[in-house]
PDB file of C-alpha atoms in Angstrom:
ATOM      1  CA  LEU D   1      77.254  87.041 216.532  1.00 49.00           C
ATOM      2  CA  ALA D   2      76.852  83.280 216.372  1.00 51.00           C
ATOM      3  CA  GLN D   3      78.098  83.242 212.761  1.00 56.00           C
ATOM      4  CA  ALA D   4      81.285  85.077 213.728  1.00 57.00           C
ATOM      5  CA  GLY D   5      81.872  82.630 216.590  1.00 59.00           C
ATOM      6  CA  LEU D   6      81.384  85.266 219.292  1.00 58.00           C
ATOM      7  CA  LYS D   7      79.309  84.870 222.421  1.00 58.00           C
ATOM      8  CA  PRO D   8      76.685  87.518 223.176  1.00 55.00           C
ATOM      9  CA  ALA D   9      77.502  89.859 226.055  1.00 53.00           C
ATOM     10  CA  ARG D  10      75.910  89.161 229.424  1.00 52.00           C
ATOM     11  CA  THR D  11      72.864  91.308 230.007  1.00 51.00           C
ATOM     12  CA  THR D  12      72.953  91.115 233.800  1.00 52.00           C
ATOM     13  CA  ARG D  13      74.818  93.721 235.777  1.00 55.00           C
ATOM     14  CA  HIS D  14      76.578  92.878 239.025  1.00 54.00           C
ATOM     15  CA  THR D  15      77.239  95.234 241.900  1.00 54.00           C
ATOM     16  CA  HIS D  16      80.569  95.221 243.722  1.00 51.00           C
ATOM     17  CA  LYS D  17      78.874  93.607 246.731  1.00 52.00           C
ATOM     18  CA  GLU D  18      77.575  90.744 244.581  1.00 55.00           C
ATOM     19  CA  LEU D  19      81.051  90.202 243.143  1.00 50.00           C
ATOM     20  CA  ALA D  20      82.563  90.314 246.629  1.00 50.00           C
ATOM     21  CA  THR D  21      80.138  87.716 247.969  1.00 53.00           C
ATOM     22  CA  SER D  22      80.687  85.479 244.957  1.00 53.00           C
ATOM     23  CA  GLY D  23      84.420  85.401 245.698  1.00 51.00           C
ATOM     24  CA  GLU D  24      85.477  87.049 242.435  1.00 51.00           C
ATOM     25  CA  CYS D  25      87.119  89.971 244.248  1.00 49.00           C
ATOM     26  CA  GLU D  26      88.152  90.802 247.803  1.00 49.00           C
ATOM     27  CA  VAL D  27      86.233  93.145 250.111  1.00 45.00           C
ATOM     28  CA  ASP D  28      88.014  96.261 251.368  1.00 46.00           C
ATOM     29  CA  THR D  29      88.117  96.958 255.122  1.00 51.00           C
ATOM     30  CA  MET D  30      86.080 100.149 254.712  1.00 55.00           C
ATOM     31  CA  GLY D  31      83.118  98.217 253.242  1.00 61.00           C
ATOM     32  CA  LYS D  32      83.769  99.366 249.687  1.00 71.00           C
ATOM     33  CA  ALA D  33      84.615  96.504 247.357  1.00 75.00           C
ATOM     34  CA  PRO D  34      87.593  97.026 245.030  1.00 73.00           C
ATOM     35  CA  LYS D  35      87.351  96.575 241.297  1.00 73.00           C
ATOM     36  CA  PRO D  36      87.266  92.953 240.112  1.00 80.00           C
ATOM     37  CA  GLU D  37      90.393  91.462 238.550  1.00 83.00           C
ATOM     38  CA  SER D  38      90.868  92.571 234.942  1.00 84.00           C
ATOM     39  CA  SER D  39      90.485  90.059 232.143  1.00 83.00           C
ATOM     40  CA  GLY D  40      92.784  91.811 229.666  1.00 83.00           C
ATOM     41  CA  LEU D  41      89.938  92.365 227.208  1.00 84.00           C
ATOM     42  CA  ALA D  42      88.786  95.797 226.071  1.00 84.00           C
ATOM     43  CA  ILE D  43      85.097  95.076 226.707  1.00 85.00           C
ATOM     44  CA  GLY D  44      83.008  93.402 229.378  1.00 85.00           C
ATOM     45  CA  LEU D  45      82.490  93.618 233.107  1.00 87.00           C
ATOM     46  CA  LYS D  46      86.127  92.873 233.973  1.00 86.00           C
ATOM     47  CA  LYS D  47      87.666  94.893 231.113  1.00 89.00           C
ATOM     48  CA  GLY D  48      91.063  96.505 231.376  1.00 88.00           C
ATOM     49  CA  PHE D  49      94.775  95.946 231.282  1.00 90.00           C
ATOM     50  CA  ILE D  50      96.033  93.304 233.719  1.00 88.00           C
ATOM     51  CA  VAL D  51      98.180  94.915 236.411  1.00 88.00           C
ATOM     52  CA  THR D  52      99.472  93.889 239.823  1.00 88.00           C
ATOM     53  CA  ARG D  53      97.566  95.680 242.576  1.00 86.00           C
ATOM     54  CA  ARG D  54      99.626  97.653 245.077  1.00 89.00           C
ATOM     55  CA  GLU D  55      98.748  97.866 248.765  1.00 90.00           C
ATOM     56  CA  MET D  56      98.180 101.578 249.299  1.00 89.00           C
ATOM     57  CA  PRO D  57      98.856 103.231 252.680  1.00 93.00           C
ATOM     58  CA  GLN D  58      95.875 104.486 254.630  1.00 91.00           C
ATOM     59  CA  LYS D  59      94.969 108.089 253.841  1.00 91.00           C
ATOM     60  CA  PRO D  60      95.128 110.707 256.617  1.00 89.00           C
ATOM     61  CA  SER D  61      91.452 111.495 255.997  1.00 90.00           C
ATOM     62  CA  HIS D  62      90.566 108.144 257.615  1.00 87.00           C
ATOM     63  CA  MET D  63      91.719 109.585 260.949  1.00 84.00           C
ATOM     64  CA  LYS D  64      89.085 112.354 260.836  1.00 86.00           C
ATOM     65  CA  GLY D  65      86.667 112.166 263.736  1.00 83.00           C
ATOM     66  CA  ARG D  66      88.689 109.642 265.707  1.00 85.00           C
ATOM     67  CA  ASN D  67      88.512 110.312 269.435  1.00 88.00           C
ATOM     68  CA  SER D  68      91.869 111.079 271.037  1.00 89.00           C
ATOM     69  CA  LYS D  69      92.486 112.042 274.672  1.00 93.00           C
ATOM     70  CA  ARG D  70      93.179 115.656 273.725  1.00 92.00           C
ATOM     71  CA  ASN D  71      90.127 115.844 271.477  1.00 90.00           C
ATOM     72  CA  GLN D  72      87.921 114.358 274.184  1.00 92.00           C
ATOM     73  CA  LEU D  73      89.214 116.866 276.765  1.00 92.00           C
ATOM     74  CA  VAL D  74      88.596 119.814 274.410  1.00 92.00           C
ATOM     75  CA  ARG D  75      85.019 118.672 273.732  1.00 90.00           C
ATOM     76  CA  GLU D  76      84.382 118.178 277.454  1.00 91.00           C
ATOM     77  CA  VAL D  77      85.627 121.707 278.296  1.00 92.00           C
ATOM     78  CA  ILE D  78      83.562 123.240 275.497  1.00 91.00           C
ATOM     79  CA  ARG D  79      80.466 121.369 276.707  1.00 90.00           C
ATOM     80  CA  GLU D  80      81.008 122.699 280.269  1.00 90.00           C
ATOM     81  CA  VAL D  81      81.455 126.289 279.087  1.00 92.00           C
ATOM     82  CA  VAL D  82      78.750 126.435 276.413  1.00 92.00           C
ATOM     83  CA  GLY D  83      76.180 124.090 277.931  1.00 90.00           C
ATOM     84  CA  TYR D  84      73.444 122.200 276.128  1.00 89.00           C
ATOM     85  CA  ALA D  85      71.379 123.215 273.123  1.00 91.00           C
ATOM     86  CA  PRO D  86      67.685 123.947 273.784  1.00 92.00           C
ATOM     87  CA  TYR D  87      66.511 120.648 272.302  1.00 93.00           C
ATOM     88  CA  GLU D  88      69.056 118.747 274.435  1.00 90.00           C
ATOM     89  CA  ARG D  89      67.794 120.516 277.581  1.00 90.00           C
ATOM     90  CA  ARG D  90      64.203 119.562 276.742  1.00 91.00           C
ATOM     91  CA  MET D  91      65.209 115.935 276.178  1.00 90.00           C
ATOM     92  CA  LEU D  92      67.046 115.813 279.530  1.00 88.00           C
ATOM     93  CA  GLU D  93      63.994 117.300 281.237  1.00 90.00           C
ATOM     94  CA  LEU D  94      61.688 114.718 279.628  1.00 89.00           C
ATOM     95  CA  ILE D  95      64.003 111.906 280.661  1.00 88.00           C
ATOM     96  CA  LYS D  96      64.094 113.146 284.275  1.00 89.00           C
ATOM     97  CA  ILE D  97      60.295 113.391 284.388  1.00 88.00           C
ATOM     98  CA  GLY D  98      59.918 109.976 282.786  1.00 83.00           C
ATOM     99  CA  SER D  99      57.413 111.001 280.126  1.00 69.00           C
ATOM    100  CA  ALA D 100      59.940 110.467 277.351  1.00 54.00           C
ATOM    101  CA  SER D 101      59.019 106.789 277.135  1.00 61.00           C
ATOM    102  CA  THR D 102      55.283 107.432 276.682  1.00 57.00           C
TER     103      THR D 102
END
């Protein structure tokens, strides 16, 4: 490689978190780091064609599990009708007695 004037490839691998903390790429709001900026080369850690990144709209799946007033009311009614599971009843009993902390 040295005769051809090429540098040897780096042997260390970096995680997205390491790249995000080093400032080489930005951290996404969901905790998942995006891909680092492309270098335009076909090989290497930052390989790929250089493109401008678009800001994508938030997917509807990110709303899953969010507590709305209607959702909260439905869960409350179901809890009243169905009651507690056996393990939940035992835990409530232990908490009332006070032996749950020992």
